[in-house]
Short mmCIF file of C-alpha atoms in Angstrom, two decimals:
data_model
loop_
_atom_site.label_atom_id
_atom_site.label_comp_id
_atom_site.label_asym_id
_atom_site.label_seq_id
_atom_site.Cartn_x
_atom_site.Cartn_y
_atom_site.Cartn_z
CA UNK Z 1 -29.18 -120.11 25.45
CA UNK Z 2 -30.69 -120.19 29.21
CA UNK Z 3 -31.11 -123.87 28.83
CA UNK Z 4 -27.43 -125.29 27.99
CA UNK Z 5 -25.13 -126.87 30.70
CA UNK Z 6 -20.83 -125.43 30.98
CA UNK Z 7 -19.77 -128.25 28.29
CA UNK Z 8 -22.71 -127.40 25.93
CA UNK Z 9 -22.50 -123.52 26.11
CA UNK Z 10 -18.46 -124.03 25.97
CA UNK Z 11 -18.69 -125.88 22.69
CA UNK Z 12 -21.58 -123.32 21.58
CA UNK Z 13 -18.41 -120.94 21.89
CA UNK Z 14 -15.46 -122.87 19.90
CA UNK Z 15 -18.73 -123.28 17.39
CA UNK Z 16 -19.00 -119.74 17.41
CA UNK Z 17 -15.44 -119.19 16.80
CA UNK Z 18 -14.84 -121.22 13.79
CA UNK Z 19 -18.35 -119.64 12.43
CA UNK Z 20 -16.47 -116.14 12.77
CA UNK Z 21 -13.64 -117.27 10.53
CA UNK Z 22 -15.21 -117.93 7.76
CA UNK Z 23 -14.03 -115.96 4.37
CA UNK Z 24 -17.00 -114.38 3.53
CA UNK Z 25 -16.98 -113.59 -0.02
CA UNK Z 26 -18.42 -110.08 -0.86
CA UNK Z 27 -21.70 -110.06 -2.53
CA UNK Z 28 -20.99 -107.84 -5.53
CA UNK Z 29 -19.11 -110.96 -6.30
CA UNK Z 30 -21.58 -113.83 -5.48
CA UNK Z 31 -24.94 -111.78 -6.37
CA UNK Z 32 -23.51 -111.35 -9.93
CA UNK Z 33 -22.48 -115.49 -10.11
CA UNK Z 34 -25.28 -116.80 -8.18
CA UNK Z 35 -27.99 -114.52 -10.32
CA UNK Z 36 -25.90 -115.52 -13.87
CA UNK Z 37 -26.16 -119.40 -12.94
CA UNK Z 38 -29.20 -119.06 -12.78
CA UNK Z 39 -29.96 -117.16 -15.83
CA UNK Z 40 -27.83 -119.67 -17.58
CA UNK Z 41 -30.47 -122.44 -16.86
CA UNK Z 42 -33.28 -120.82 -17.27
CA UNK Z 43 -33.09 -122.58 -21.42
CA UNK Z 44 -32.93 -125.79 -19.09
CA UNK Z 45 -36.34 -125.13 -16.85
CA UNK Z 46 -39.36 -126.85 -18.47
CA UNK Z 47 -41.27 -124.11 -15.91
CA UNK Z 48 -39.62 -121.45 -18.01
CA UNK Z 49 -38.95 -123.02 -21.65
CA UNK Z 50 -41.83 -124.13 -22.85
CA UNK Z 51 -40.27 -126.22 -25.32
CA UNK Z 52 -38.53 -128.22 -22.87
CA UNK Z 53 -41.81 -129.32 -22.22
CA UNK Z 54 -43.59 -129.81 -25.16
CA UNK Z 55 -43.06 -133.37 -23.98
CA UNK Z 56 -44.92 -133.54 -21.64
CA UNK Z 57 -45.59 -136.96 -19.95
CA UNK Z 58 -48.91 -135.86 -18.35
CA UNK Z 59 -50.17 -134.76 -21.38
CA UNK Z 60 -51.72 -136.45 -23.94
CA UNK Z 61 -49.82 -136.08 -26.74
CA UNK Z 62 -52.11 -137.70 -29.60
CA UNK Z 63 -56.17 -137.25 -29.67
CA UNK Z 64 -58.07 -140.04 -28.97
CA UNK Z 65 -59.64 -141.89 -31.22
CA UNK Z 66 -62.79 -144.11 -30.41
CA UNK Z 67 -62.84 -146.83 -32.37
CA UNK P 1 -19.36 -117.07 28.21
CA UNK P 2 -22.85 -116.25 27.40
CA UNK P 3 -20.74 -112.85 27.46
CA UNK P 4 -18.04 -114.42 25.04
CA UNK P 5 -20.63 -115.71 22.96
CA UNK P 6 -23.07 -112.64 22.34
CA UNK P 7 -19.36 -110.52 21.53
CA UNK P 8 -18.81 -113.61 18.54
CA UNK P 9 -22.36 -113.06 16.98
CA UNK P 10 -21.73 -109.28 17.32
CA UNK P 11 -18.60 -109.73 15.86
CA UNK P 12 -19.89 -111.97 13.00
CA UNK P 13 -22.91 -109.86 12.15
CA UNK P 14 -20.00 -106.95 11.87
CA UNK P 15 -18.13 -109.10 9.20
CA UNK P 16 -21.39 -109.87 7.23
CA UNK P 17 -21.70 -106.29 6.88
CA UNK P 18 -17.96 -105.53 5.77
CA UNK P 19 -19.08 -108.61 3.28
CA UNK P 20 -22.43 -107.22 2.06
CA UNK P 21 -21.50 -104.07 -0.39
CA UNK P 22 -24.57 -104.63 -3.19
CA UNK P 23 -27.85 -106.10 -2.69
CA UNK P 24 -29.77 -108.94 -4.57
CA UNK P 25 -32.28 -105.93 -6.40
CA UNK P 26 -29.19 -104.58 -8.05
CA UNK P 27 -27.83 -107.67 -9.31
CA UNK P 28 -30.84 -108.65 -10.70
CA UNK P 29 -31.45 -105.36 -12.13
CA UNK P 30 -30.35 -106.43 -15.70
CA UNK P 31 -32.65 -109.53 -15.46
CA UNK P 32 -36.35 -109.37 -16.53
CA UNK P 33 -38.96 -110.64 -14.12
CA UNK P 34 -39.94 -114.12 -14.13
CA UNK P 35 -43.31 -114.70 -16.50
CA UNK P 36 -46.44 -115.01 -15.18
CA UNK P 37 -46.62 -118.59 -13.87
CA UNK P 38 -49.80 -120.57 -14.26
CA UNK P 39 -49.85 -124.25 -14.00
CA UNK P 40 -52.93 -127.02 -14.85
CA UNK P 41 -53.82 -129.73 -12.33
CA UNK P 42 -52.47 -132.99 -14.11
CA UNK P 43 -52.98 -135.47 -11.73
CA UNK P 44 -55.14 -135.64 -8.54
CA UNK P 45 -53.51 -138.63 -6.68
CA UNK P 46 -56.50 -139.88 -4.50
CA UNK P 47 -55.50 -143.14 -2.27
CA UNK P 48 -55.12 -141.90 1.46
CA UNK P 49 -57.21 -141.76 3.97
CA UNK P 50 -56.01 -139.29 6.40
CA UNK P 51 -53.27 -136.00 6.44
CA UNK P 52 -50.98 -136.03 4.02
CA UNK P 53 -47.19 -135.14 5.62
CA UNK P 54 -44.67 -135.86 3.15
CA UNK P 55 -44.03 -136.68 -0.10
CA UNK P 56 -40.29 -137.33 -1.76
CA UNK P 57 -40.21 -138.02 -5.16
CA UNK P 58 -37.98 -140.71 -7.09
CA UNK P 59 -34.88 -139.80 -8.71
CA UNK P 60 -35.84 -141.62 -11.69
CA UNK P 61 -38.60 -138.43 -12.31
CA UNK P 62 -41.93 -140.90 -11.40
CA UNK P 63 -41.91 -143.12 -8.20
CA UNK P 64 -42.98 -141.40 -5.92
CA UNK P 65 -43.78 -142.08 -1.72
CA UNK P 66 -45.56 -140.18 0.12
CA UNK P 67 -46.89 -140.94 4.54
CA UNK P 68 -49.48 -140.55 5.61
CA UNK P 69 -51.18 -140.39 8.91
CA UNK P 70 -53.24 -142.80 8.21
CA UNK P 71 -50.27 -145.16 8.33
CA UNK P 72 -49.23 -145.75 5.12
CA UNK P 73 -46.79 -145.25 2.58
CA UNK P 74 -48.36 -144.58 -0.84
CA UNK P 75 -45.48 -145.26 -3.98
CA UNK P 76 -47.21 -143.86 -6.88
CA UNK P 77 -46.63 -143.90 -10.19
CA UNK P 78 -47.29 -139.95 -11.01
CA UNK P 79 -47.91 -140.63 -14.86
CA UNK P 80 -50.30 -142.82 -14.53
CA UNK P 81 -51.47 -142.05 -10.95
CA UNK P 82 -51.75 -145.23 -9.89
CA UNK P 83 -50.55 -146.52 -6.24
CA UNK P 84 -47.90 -148.87 -7.10
CA UNK P 85 -46.67 -150.15 -3.63
CA UNK P 86 -48.60 -150.06 0.02
CA UNK P 87 -46.27 -150.09 2.85
CA UNK P 88 -48.36 -150.06 6.46
CA UNK P 89 -46.16 -148.31 9.17
CA UNK P 90 -46.09 -149.17 12.76
CA UNK P 91 -46.51 -146.14 13.67
CA UNK P 92 -48.92 -144.20 11.88
CA UNK P 93 -48.09 -140.67 13.45
CA UNK P 94 -45.43 -140.13 10.39
CA UNK P 95 -44.32 -136.89 10.15
CA UNK P 96 -41.96 -137.70 6.88
CA UNK P 97 -40.79 -140.05 4.00
CA UNK P 98 -37.62 -140.53 1.78
CA UNK P 99 -36.76 -142.39 -1.08
CA UNK P 100 -33.50 -143.71 -1.90
CA UNK P 101 -31.82 -142.59 -4.93
CA UNK P 102 -31.18 -145.88 -5.93
CA UNK P 103 -34.68 -146.33 -5.47
CA UNK P 104 -34.51 -149.45 -3.70
CA UNK P 105 -35.37 -148.18 -0.32
CA UNK P 106 -37.96 -145.82 1.17
CA UNK P 107 -37.61 -144.82 4.94
CA UNK P 108 -40.58 -142.87 7.12
CA UNK P 109 -40.45 -142.02 10.86
CA UNK P 110 -41.97 -139.38 13.20
CA UNK P 111 -43.39 -139.61 16.70
CA UNK P 112 -42.22 -142.81 17.33
CA UNK P 113 -38.61 -141.08 17.42
CA UNK P 114 -37.37 -143.75 14.90
CA UNK P 115 -36.35 -144.25 11.36
CA UNK P 116 -37.14 -147.17 9.52
CA UNK P 117 -35.97 -147.68 5.89
CA UNK P 118 -37.85 -150.89 3.93
CA UNK P 119 -36.47 -151.76 0.92
CA UNK P 120 -38.92 -152.50 -2.12
CA UNK P 121 -36.85 -154.38 -3.90
CA UNK P 122 -37.51 -157.76 -2.27
CA UNK P 123 -40.58 -159.85 -3.18
CA UNK P 124 -42.96 -158.44 0.18
CA UNK P 125 -41.11 -155.30 1.54
CA UNK P 126 -39.60 -155.46 4.05
CA UNK P 127 -38.25 -153.12 7.56
CA UNK P 128 -34.77 -153.77 6.48
CA UNK P 129 -33.56 -151.63 10.18
CA UNK P 130 -35.69 -149.18 12.25
CA UNK P 131 -33.11 -145.99 13.65
CA UNK P 132 -33.26 -146.16 16.94
CA UNK P 133 -31.89 -143.46 18.81
CA UNK P 134 -33.18 -140.31 18.85
CA UNK P 135 -34.79 -139.33 21.49
CA UNK P 136 -37.54 -136.69 19.99
CA UNK P 137 -39.65 -137.33 17.06
CA UNK P 138 -38.26 -137.68 13.78
CA UNK P 139 -39.42 -134.55 11.36
CA UNK P 140 -37.03 -135.39 8.21
CA UNK P 141 -34.47 -137.80 6.47
CA UNK P 142 -32.75 -138.23 3.47
CA UNK P 143 -31.20 -140.36 2.15
CA UNK P 144 -27.00 -140.47 0.90
CA UNK P 145 -27.40 -144.06 -0.41
CA UNK P 146 -28.24 -147.20 0.03
CA UNK P 147 -26.03 -147.20 3.19
CA UNK P 148 -26.12 -144.01 4.71
CA UNK P 149 -29.01 -141.93 5.72
CA UNK P 150 -29.62 -138.07 7.29
CA UNK P 151 -32.13 -137.33 9.89
CA UNK P 152 -32.72 -134.66 11.93
CA UNK P 153 -34.95 -134.61 14.79
CA UNK P 154 -36.88 -133.06 17.62
CA UNK P 155 -34.48 -133.95 19.88
CA UNK P 156 -32.63 -130.74 18.15
CA UNK P 157 -29.83 -132.87 16.70
CA UNK P 158 -29.51 -134.61 13.00
CA UNK P 159 -27.34 -137.28 12.80
CA UNK P 160 -25.86 -139.45 9.90
CA UNK P 161 -26.46 -143.50 10.27
CA UNK P 162 -25.04 -146.38 8.76
CA UNK P 163 -27.44 -148.06 7.07
CA UNK P 164 -25.16 -151.76 7.80
CA UNK P 165 -25.16 -151.62 11.71
CA UNK P 166 -28.38 -149.29 12.10
CA UNK P 167 -25.91 -146.72 14.42
CA UNK P 168 -25.14 -143.17 14.10
CA UNK P 169 -22.58 -142.36 12.54
CA UNK P 170 -22.44 -138.42 13.51
CA UNK P 171 -24.43 -136.38 15.31
CA UNK P 172 -25.08 -132.81 14.11
CA UNK P 173 -24.98 -130.71 17.52
CA UNK P 174 -25.60 -126.82 18.23
CA UNK P 175 -29.06 -126.50 17.58
CA UNK P 176 -31.37 -125.28 19.92
CA UNK P 177 -34.52 -125.71 19.02
CA UNK P 178 -36.30 -128.82 17.73
CA UNK P 179 -35.14 -129.39 14.27
CA UNK P 180 -37.46 -130.19 11.45
CA UNK P 181 -35.93 -129.68 8.03
CA UNK P 182 -32.89 -130.84 6.61
CA UNK P 183 -31.44 -130.51 2.99
CA UNK P 184 -28.46 -131.77 1.21
CA UNK P 185 -25.75 -129.83 -0.58
CA UNK P 186 -25.50 -130.86 -4.76
CA UNK P 187 -22.15 -132.17 -4.47
CA UNK P 188 -23.39 -134.68 -0.95
CA UNK P 189 -20.13 -132.83 1.35
CA UNK P 190 -22.66 -130.52 3.18
CA UNK P 191 -26.53 -130.43 4.75
CA UNK P 192 -28.33 -127.75 6.02
CA UNK P 193 -30.98 -127.75 9.02
CA UNK P 194 -33.35 -125.79 9.70
CA UNK P 195 -34.90 -125.51 13.19
CA UNK P 196 -37.18 -124.13 15.72
CA UNK P 197 -35.08 -121.79 16.63
CA UNK P 198 -34.80 -119.71 13.82
CA UNK P 199 -31.76 -120.33 12.95
CA UNK P 200 -30.57 -122.72 9.33
CA UNK P 201 -27.48 -124.06 10.25
CA UNK P 202 -24.78 -125.58 7.29
CA UNK P 203 -23.20 -129.24 8.36
CA UNK P 204 -19.83 -130.79 7.20
CA UNK P 205 -21.52 -133.99 6.66
CA UNK P 206 -17.76 -135.98 7.25
CA UNK P 207 -16.26 -134.13 10.09
CA UNK P 208 -19.60 -133.15 11.69
CA UNK P 209 -19.18 -129.30 12.39
CA UNK P 210 -21.67 -126.40 12.05
CA UNK P 211 -19.44 -124.59 9.75
CA UNK P 212 -22.34 -121.18 9.42
CA UNK P 213 -25.42 -120.10 10.89
CA UNK P 214 -28.18 -117.97 9.69
CA UNK P 215 -30.32 -116.09 11.16
CA UNK P 216 -33.10 -113.82 10.58
CA UNK P 217 -36.37 -115.26 10.32
CA UNK P 218 -38.64 -114.59 14.08
CA UNK P 219 -39.95 -118.28 13.85
CA UNK P 220 -39.70 -122.01 13.36
CA UNK P 221 -37.75 -123.11 10.05
CA UNK P 222 -40.46 -125.82 8.43
CA UNK P 223 -38.52 -125.90 5.07
CA UNK P 224 -35.35 -125.95 3.86
CA UNK P 225 -33.69 -126.34 0.06
CA UNK P 226 -30.41 -125.78 -1.23
CA UNK P 227 -30.58 -123.94 -5.06
CA UNK P 228 -29.01 -126.19 -7.49
CA UNK P 229 -26.11 -124.33 -8.07
CA UNK P 230 -25.04 -125.09 -4.32
CA UNK P 231 -24.00 -121.67 -3.24
CA UNK P 232 -27.27 -120.76 -1.49
CA UNK P 233 -30.49 -121.86 0.34
CA UNK P 234 -33.62 -121.02 1.21
CA UNK P 235 -35.73 -121.19 4.20
CA UNK P 236 -39.43 -121.13 5.18
CA UNK P 237 -41.14 -120.33 8.25
CA UNK P 238 -44.37 -119.60 10.42
CA UNK P 239 -43.16 -116.02 10.64
CA UNK P 240 -44.78 -116.82 6.76
CA UNK P 241 -41.62 -115.83 4.78
CA UNK P 242 -39.31 -117.75 3.11
CA UNK P 243 -35.80 -116.47 2.85
CA UNK P 244 -31.90 -116.84 0.67
CA UNK P 245 -28.92 -117.05 2.03
CA UNK P 246 -25.78 -116.48 -0.08
CA UNK P 247 -23.28 -119.37 1.45
CA UNK P 248 -19.99 -117.75 0.16
CA UNK P 249 -21.65 -114.16 1.50
CA UNK P 250 -22.49 -115.71 4.56
CA UNK P 251 -25.92 -113.95 4.73
CA UNK P 252 -29.40 -113.10 4.27
CA UNK P 253 -29.44 -111.54 0.43
CA UNK P 254 -33.49 -111.56 0.17
CA UNK P 255 -36.78 -112.26 1.15
CA UNK P 256 -40.19 -113.58 -0.06
CA UNK P 257 -43.03 -111.94 1.91
CA UNK P 258 -46.09 -110.84 1.10
CA UNK P 259 -47.84 -108.13 3.56
CA UNK P 260 -51.21 -110.08 2.86
CA UNK P 261 -50.07 -113.21 3.35
CA UNK P 262 -50.72 -114.82 7.04
CA UNK P 263 -50.10 -118.55 7.04
CA UNK P 264 -46.68 -119.93 7.83
CA UNK P 265 -45.20 -121.71 5.27
CA UNK P 266 -44.70 -125.42 5.70
CA UNK P 267 -42.57 -127.14 2.42
CA UNK P 268 -40.87 -125.50 -0.28
CA UNK P 269 -39.44 -126.77 -3.76
CA UNK P 270 -37.49 -125.20 -6.15
CA UNK P 271 -37.38 -125.15 -10.00
CA UNK P 272 -34.70 -126.41 -11.92
CA UNK P 273 -33.10 -123.30 -12.10
CA UNK P 274 -33.71 -122.57 -8.80
CA UNK P 275 -35.83 -119.14 -10.71
CA UNK P 276 -39.02 -120.50 -9.24
CA UNK P 277 -39.61 -121.43 -6.24
CA UNK P 278 -42.95 -123.55 -4.87
CA UNK P 279 -43.69 -122.80 -1.30
CA UNK P 280 -47.14 -124.30 0.45
CA UNK P 281 -48.38 -122.44 2.87
CA UNK P 282 -50.84 -123.10 5.69
CA UNK P 283 -53.49 -120.70 4.09
CA UNK P 284 -54.05 -123.92 1.69
CA UNK P 285 -52.38 -122.38 -0.88
CA UNK P 286 -48.52 -122.90 -3.01
CA UNK P 287 -47.48 -119.59 -3.64
CA UNK P 288 -44.68 -119.13 -6.30
CA UNK P 289 -41.94 -116.82 -6.28
CA UNK P 290 -39.41 -114.98 -8.71
CA UNK P 291 -36.13 -116.23 -6.65
CA UNK P 292 -34.30 -113.47 -8.23
CA UNK P 293 -37.18 -110.54 -7.81
CA UNK P 294 -38.71 -111.79 -4.63
CA UNK P 295 -42.54 -111.13 -6.47
CA UNK P 296 -45.55 -113.43 -6.51
CA UNK P 297 -45.41 -114.66 -10.61
CA UNK P 298 -47.92 -117.72 -9.42
CA UNK P 299 -50.40 -119.53 -7.03
CA UNK P 300 -51.67 -123.14 -7.28
CA UNK P 301 -55.10 -123.21 -5.52
CA UNK P 302 -56.85 -126.35 -5.53
CA UNK P 303 -56.57 -127.97 -2.07
CA UNK P 304 -58.79 -127.60 0.21
CA UNK P 305 -56.08 -128.05 4.04
CA UNK P 306 -53.54 -126.85 4.31
CA UNK P 307 -50.23 -127.91 1.64
CA UNK P 308 -47.85 -129.55 4.07
CA UNK P 309 -45.13 -131.32 1.11
CA UNK P 310 -44.43 -130.07 -2.33
CA UNK P 311 -41.92 -131.37 -4.08
CA UNK P 312 -40.05 -131.35 -7.60
CA UNK P 313 -38.51 -133.92 -9.37
CA UNK P 314 -35.04 -134.16 -11.07
CA UNK P 315 -35.39 -133.03 -14.03
CA UNK P 316 -37.97 -130.38 -13.26
CA UNK P 317 -40.83 -130.94 -15.66
CA UNK P 318 -43.76 -130.76 -12.44
CA UNK P 319 -43.90 -129.68 -8.73
CA UNK P 320 -46.21 -131.69 -6.68
CA UNK P 321 -48.19 -130.77 -3.62
CA UNK P 322 -48.81 -132.83 -0.76
CA UNK P 323 -52.05 -131.52 1.72
CA UNK P 324 -53.86 -131.95 4.87
CA UNK P 325 -56.89 -132.94 2.68
CA UNK P 326 -55.54 -136.46 2.08
CA UNK P 327 -54.87 -135.57 -1.74
CA UNK P 328 -51.29 -134.89 -3.96
CA UNK P 329 -51.27 -133.19 -6.75
CA UNK P 330 -49.08 -132.90 -9.86
CA UNK P 331 -49.07 -129.57 -11.93
CA UNK P 332 -47.23 -128.11 -14.73
#
């Protein structure tokens, strides 16, 4: 902060004033919603639902046959 | 004015405290812990001749670009492990690379202070633009489209560029330390940046303003990512921890750390649900964290040097790690 000149410091203070105005949501609302979102998506997550990874592009799905 | 700034910061902290009426442990108490995650290396991509600094998946979930200080960008077909293209760089001091969502363009940048954009679809790969205006190194670049790209720089600014004119449309000013990383929001209206001032900032792409500032780290933030829901971000730092910040409550809600870990975090990527965090560290490993419980659920060991970059493709089917050992590994 010490390296900022007058204009930069003023911009900084103006920015802080704006940031203070932000309408903060209570964590008792935002966290459960975030948790729910993640939980619902876990079904589609290949790392957490092995069924999604059945078609694994990096694993041979059939055995090799020596002709 | 410095006093005014300090007073405002105190007020912001008070407002955050007021919004904090529960913590993540309570909110996630009903959630079962994530299972132990044990992944296998499916491919080891060999081809670079020096440290790999960055990688980025194409939206087609198959191709990816990697950048190494051997002076090359390599485009890989991750399924076969073959190299599809090699782009020689004018400057070998590369720090970042990016794949455009369309698949038509890639970009690179580093100590040359420039972001160079290449067209992969012309018969011979051509440089289409050299974006030259930053006065510090280019630490990260991300395409919004074939006509716009965001960059972060050691000159403490981020910028939005018009690829048709090659000029900066918007410069994002607010950090007081080198900007090290950036991540686009899922809705593409905002982005977050992490810097050496230990702060992460959320910016509105169109009006250029810093909307929110997130503190808590005690050293450089090297990696940053949005949660797929768009309401939270995760950061990784030289202070050896990762943190989740809730955008709506405007504060840190959980940290990912271990007393035994004393290596900085270099990179991170999230699984599609956001439940798993893949964090690359200086100690050659990539640790897997349960984002809701804050516990380590797995480790990816296999590199012989620092893990410098990690990436999960859009379909979430694997995770790729890139290292100073010159190899990239695909795991699932």
